[in-house]
Amino acid sequence: MPVVNPEKLVALQRQADDIRNICILAHVDHGKTSLTDALIATNGIISPKLAGKIRYLDSRPDEQTRGITMESSAISLYFSLLRRAAPDDAAPKQKEYLINLIDSPGHIDFSSEVSTASRLCDGAVVLVDAVEGVCSQTVTVLRQTWIERMKPILVINKMDRLITELRMSAAEANTHLSKLLEQVNAVMGSFFQGERMEEDLRWRERIDERVNASGAKTQERPAPSDNSIAEVDDGVATTVSDAGYEEKDDEDIYFAPEKNNVIFSSAIDGWAFTIKQFAGLWEKKLGIKRAVLEKVLWGDFYLDPKTKRVLGSKHLKGRNLKPMFVQLVLDNIWAVYEATTGGNKGKGDPTTIEKITKSLSINLPSHVLRSRDPRAILTTLFAAWLPLSTAVLVSVIEHLPSPPVSQAARMSDIVASSPGAAHVSPDVLSAMTKFQTKADAPMVAYVSKMVAIPESRLPQNKRRTGGTMSAEEARELARKKRAEFAKAQAVANGDDGDVTGIADALGGTTISDQSGVTEKAEEEQKLDPEHLIGFARLYSGTLSVGDEVYVLPPKFSPASPHAHPGPQKVTVTALYLLMGRELESLPSVPAGVVFGVAGLEGHILKSGTLCSQLEGGVNLAGVNLGSQPIVRVALEPENPSDLDRMVKGLRLLEQSDPCAEYEVLESGEHVILTAGELHLERCLKDLRERFAKCEIQVGEPIVPYRESIVSAAEMNPPKEKDLPRGTVVGTTTSKQVTVQIRVHPLPAAVTEFLGKNTTAIKTLYAERKAEEEGVRGIDTPLDVPHDQITERDGLEGAGVTDTGNVLSLADFKAQLKLAFLEAKQEADVWKDVVEKISAFGPRRIGPNLFVDATHQEICNKFLREENDQDGPNGGQVAQISADTVTARDFSDKISYAFQLATAQGPLCNEPMQGIAVFLEDVTVLVPSDEDGHAREKLGRLTGEVIRTARESIRQGFLDWSPRMLLAMYSCEIQASTEVLGRVYGVITRRRGRILSEAMKEGTPFFTIVSLLPVAESFGFSDEIRKRTSGAASPQLIFQGFEMLDEDPFWVPFTEEELEDLGELADKENVAKRYMEGVRRRKGLFIAGKKLVENAEKQKTMKR
């Protein structure tokens, strides 16, 4: 294959209609990188013989070692077609295309890489393993294409496994492929159905609002005239007719081979085909028009051998005919495998190979035919007959849209979902939708992630291929070679002493100073520093080196463009053409291109938007597409003097990895948050070898927990006998303020609702904060800083599917009331509680409620309506100006104590979940002689009230039966029947629970879905692979928190329990073990801990 010159690729960037931006998406090990190799081989970058083996875009050594992709990589490919402009034209013309291809990972730990790749592309090539079928990540990547409104093509890969592994006949394979296609289409149909249900609900709500508004207008007019009635009626009729329900056709979202959006392939053997290709092959032989063949080659259509007519299944009349797909397509593929590899016989047939090559008019080289390797014949034959690159690239060009077409269809939806969409400039939206590329058009680019590139790999620091060295470079190289030769010769002769002298005499270069200090200094000089380059896509305008652009951070909103932190203006220092492992410099970039941009280091953390204007700019990075990091570990350098290097490396890692996060805990620990165990290994390897370049010690993984309470059958009697359970009366140390608080567990439906609507709570809180700004006192602690409450675990919104639609205040209240109504047994407890909610916690958005149940209503109502006048302002300002101290003065302090208490529960300082705190009474008893100076003593009382309220909430929590909530993984494993028992054994040993087990029809594989505690998951993947000899590999997806139904403080006290378990409770209390493990890690006191269990049994040195 001829090598394509980069200049040709740069020239094609100007022809937007001939560009295709595609990403390859699939489950792990479904063949993405092998398929990409075959496409790269068409440009002469690698040999076609090595395609599928070299895995060119897996540029990291650990990617090659493990055999999986960990980072999304981009490469630009050239492809040309001979096409006729019209059917009557005799001579076809050459048409050239530029394909910007992004290969993405399939492992769940690197799903954030898939998110960053998909926003940059216009189309997707989705791969599915022909044997394994639809897996967990397959559904995830299909959902990603649906959310991003990308047009997908389906590739059913690893077809060779049906022949070589499962030993299927062509007819069995046809049935298997039909079912596989139905599974994929069922996933796409579920997305369409869910979206239509949401649209239907919104449409009905709009109709109800308009009808109610029209009815209200009618009632406002006491004696309307005939004319006015007609106007109202006309208005209602017009409203309803305008809002007519719009039906949408779902036909274009499904995959169907007859539409040529399905490709059948084997990337490892280098072949692929579409129905269209075989229709062209059989057109002349059968005498059937190509258009007709394309429609009947897939499905229940049969070819009458006598009349050569196509029959439907109804017209078979009992005849046993093969479907056309089997007879004309699969039988031929099976025949090639039978002839080359032997199939079930185990030996090929040279005579059959000769017949096949003659019938296909293919000439195989004689050295290939003489080869003893049957795969060499197989791959060469398929490369000449059904080359993989041709089938895939032709389908990409014909069925996936160019940037102008894609942006016209997608941009309106993407901008509408961005923050402050209503304030985006019409010029910017028009430039993106209409694909304006002129220099004066608004420039908008989306930077999906920052990529770390060693300085030596930058184009300006690399020697051009075939370039000559300068005289000085040649002399320096010669000196080094002579010195190395002399040293090696001296060592071989056993004369180490004269090595220096010989080297000096021969080379004239100084290598005599071999001291450790000099070596270290030289090593530091030779360090290859990392530079961050933005991985970006330009949507409109033109970007050139030296241009000054605004960097809009992910929290930017065009509604308040100058809000802090303000967008920064940066100068573009370099632009790059992304070529996999290589980079090529570019002077400028037109719209529609995927490129690399330098000069953003220190201005973009992970993702951002580049825009030529600040007012009316669009924020494309505002939608969080990445998965939440779950696994946390504390790091420290082996050599304390390397701390600065480690911190600098951690900051660089955080910028270059879309999912990794770095933070410093209150205890001073440096903690890194990653998506999973494999992601953590990759981050640590990068940190040691690239970013920090020092040895680093890794602590035990920090697992997140939650604390909650339940009403159990066996509980200790309430601490306050005369008051309901959970009620605590706390008095400050000065005896001047008494707080009565009642803690109660929330209904499960309410906890779930609050967890799913954190975005709505955050939005409502932002609105309240804006209203109340400037009214609060100086000493009021408004917000609880994240680093002063508890360790962040990255799971505030993880594990629950946020509804996506931010509910309005009225909708939020209505749905919350419905959730409370489900708790019918305690209806009196939750009566009118929604109107009394004062705060959510922890961090103002958590699934816990702070309810003001006082008679004076001293706290602010969080869910008050806009027209509600008894808000926080009027009365409170009057109270603050008085000399006396009232209960209202402490409302915000108690609310602050609620935030602190729910952020650090009493069991092991982990966040609480699912509790309601009722503030029932606040009594202030300030001595009369101090009334004049009461306001001055408010500061001292603030600390006392916060401490007392916090401790009261903790005591009320312990009055119930406490529970630990464990972070859980959903584990999906595909395993054969031979290793099924071993898989079950590993899951059970790690306290897992099997949810389902289903056999994939037509295969010997079972799909096992189970739940596994995160605390028990470390080393789980390695153990599964070892126990099954690599036959099973798990996919772990964070599922949320599940309650461990065991009281960590439980001890046997009834006669039966003491008789069965004894005083020491031989049955292990798992919740207690987890709780004490966390307390030990945090340095908290562990009650009943014994340093020595049996002193008399200790061994001494003498014994």
PDB file of C-alpha atoms in Angstrom, residues 25-30 32 104-115 126-128 133-144 187 191 627 972 1035-1037:
ATOM      1  CA  LEU A  25     -17.583   1.789  19.695  1.00  0.00           C
ATOM      2  CA  ALA A  26     -18.079  -1.651  21.225  1.00  0.00           C
ATOM      3  CA  HIS A  27     -17.886  -3.833  24.313  1.00  0.00           C
ATOM      4  CA  VAL A  28     -14.411  -4.849  25.442  1.00  0.00           C
ATOM      5  CA  ASP A  29     -12.700  -7.486  23.223  1.00  0.00           C
ATOM      6  CA  HIS A  30     -15.237  -7.233  20.407  1.00  0.00           C
ATOM      7  CA  LYS A  32     -12.445  -2.516  17.584  1.00  0.00           C
ATOM      8  CA  SER A 104     -12.332   4.147  21.786  1.00  0.00           C
ATOM      9  CA  PRO A 105     -11.968   1.711  24.717  1.00  0.00           C
ATOM     10  CA  GLY A 106     -14.625  -0.875  25.541  1.00  0.00           C
ATOM     11  CA  HIS A 107     -13.788  -1.547  29.191  1.00  0.00           C
ATOM     12  CA  ILE A 108     -16.227  -0.101  31.715  1.00  0.00           C
ATOM     13  CA  ASP A 109     -13.394   1.619  33.609  1.00  0.00           C
ATOM     14  CA  PHE A 110     -12.686   3.784  30.568  1.00  0.00           C
ATOM     15  CA  SER A 111     -16.261   4.645  29.590  1.00  0.00           C
ATOM     16  CA  SER A 112     -15.427   8.338  30.080  1.00  0.00           C
ATOM     17  CA  GLU A 113     -13.105   8.001  27.064  1.00  0.00           C
ATOM     18  CA  VAL A 114     -16.120   6.862  25.013  1.00  0.00           C
ATOM     19  CA  SER A 115     -18.044   9.953  26.122  1.00  0.00           C
ATOM     20  CA  VAL A 126     -20.811  -0.083  16.526  1.00  0.00           C
ATOM     21  CA  LEU A 127     -19.256  -3.555  16.746  1.00  0.00           C
ATOM     22  CA  VAL A 128     -20.986  -6.600  18.203  1.00  0.00           C
ATOM     23  CA  GLY A 133     -23.948 -10.761  21.268  1.00  0.00           C
ATOM     24  CA  VAL A 134     -25.270  -7.684  23.073  1.00  0.00           C
ATOM     25  CA  CYS A 135     -23.275  -7.070  26.275  1.00  0.00           C
ATOM     26  CA  SER A 136     -23.471  -4.389  28.962  1.00  0.00           C
ATOM     27  CA  GLN A 137     -21.130  -1.935  27.235  1.00  0.00           C
ATOM     28  CA  THR A 138     -22.873  -2.543  23.896  1.00  0.00           C
ATOM     29  CA  VAL A 139     -26.030  -1.064  25.407  1.00  0.00           C
ATOM     30  CA  THR A 140     -23.985   1.795  26.887  1.00  0.00           C
ATOM     31  CA  VAL A 141     -22.376   2.769  23.557  1.00  0.00           C
ATOM     32  CA  LEU A 142     -25.691   2.480  21.709  1.00  0.00           C
ATOM     33  CA  ARG A 143     -27.212   4.809  24.317  1.00  0.00           C
ATOM     34  CA  GLN A 144     -24.302   7.191  23.759  1.00  0.00           C
ATOM     35  CA  VAL A 187     -32.156  -1.906  22.479  1.00  0.00           C
ATOM     36  CA  PHE A 191     -34.481   4.242  23.568  1.00  0.00           C
ATOM     37  CA  SER A 627     -18.735   8.238  34.677  1.00  0.00           C
ATOM     38  CA  GLU A 972     -21.807  -9.224  34.504  1.00  0.00           C
ATOM     39  CA  GLN A1035     -17.517  -6.230  33.929  1.00  0.00           C
ATOM     40  CA  LEU A1036     -18.112  -4.215  37.125  1.00  0.00           C
ATOM     41  CA  ILE A1037     -20.525  -1.275  36.984  1.00  0.00           C
TER      42      ILE A1037
END
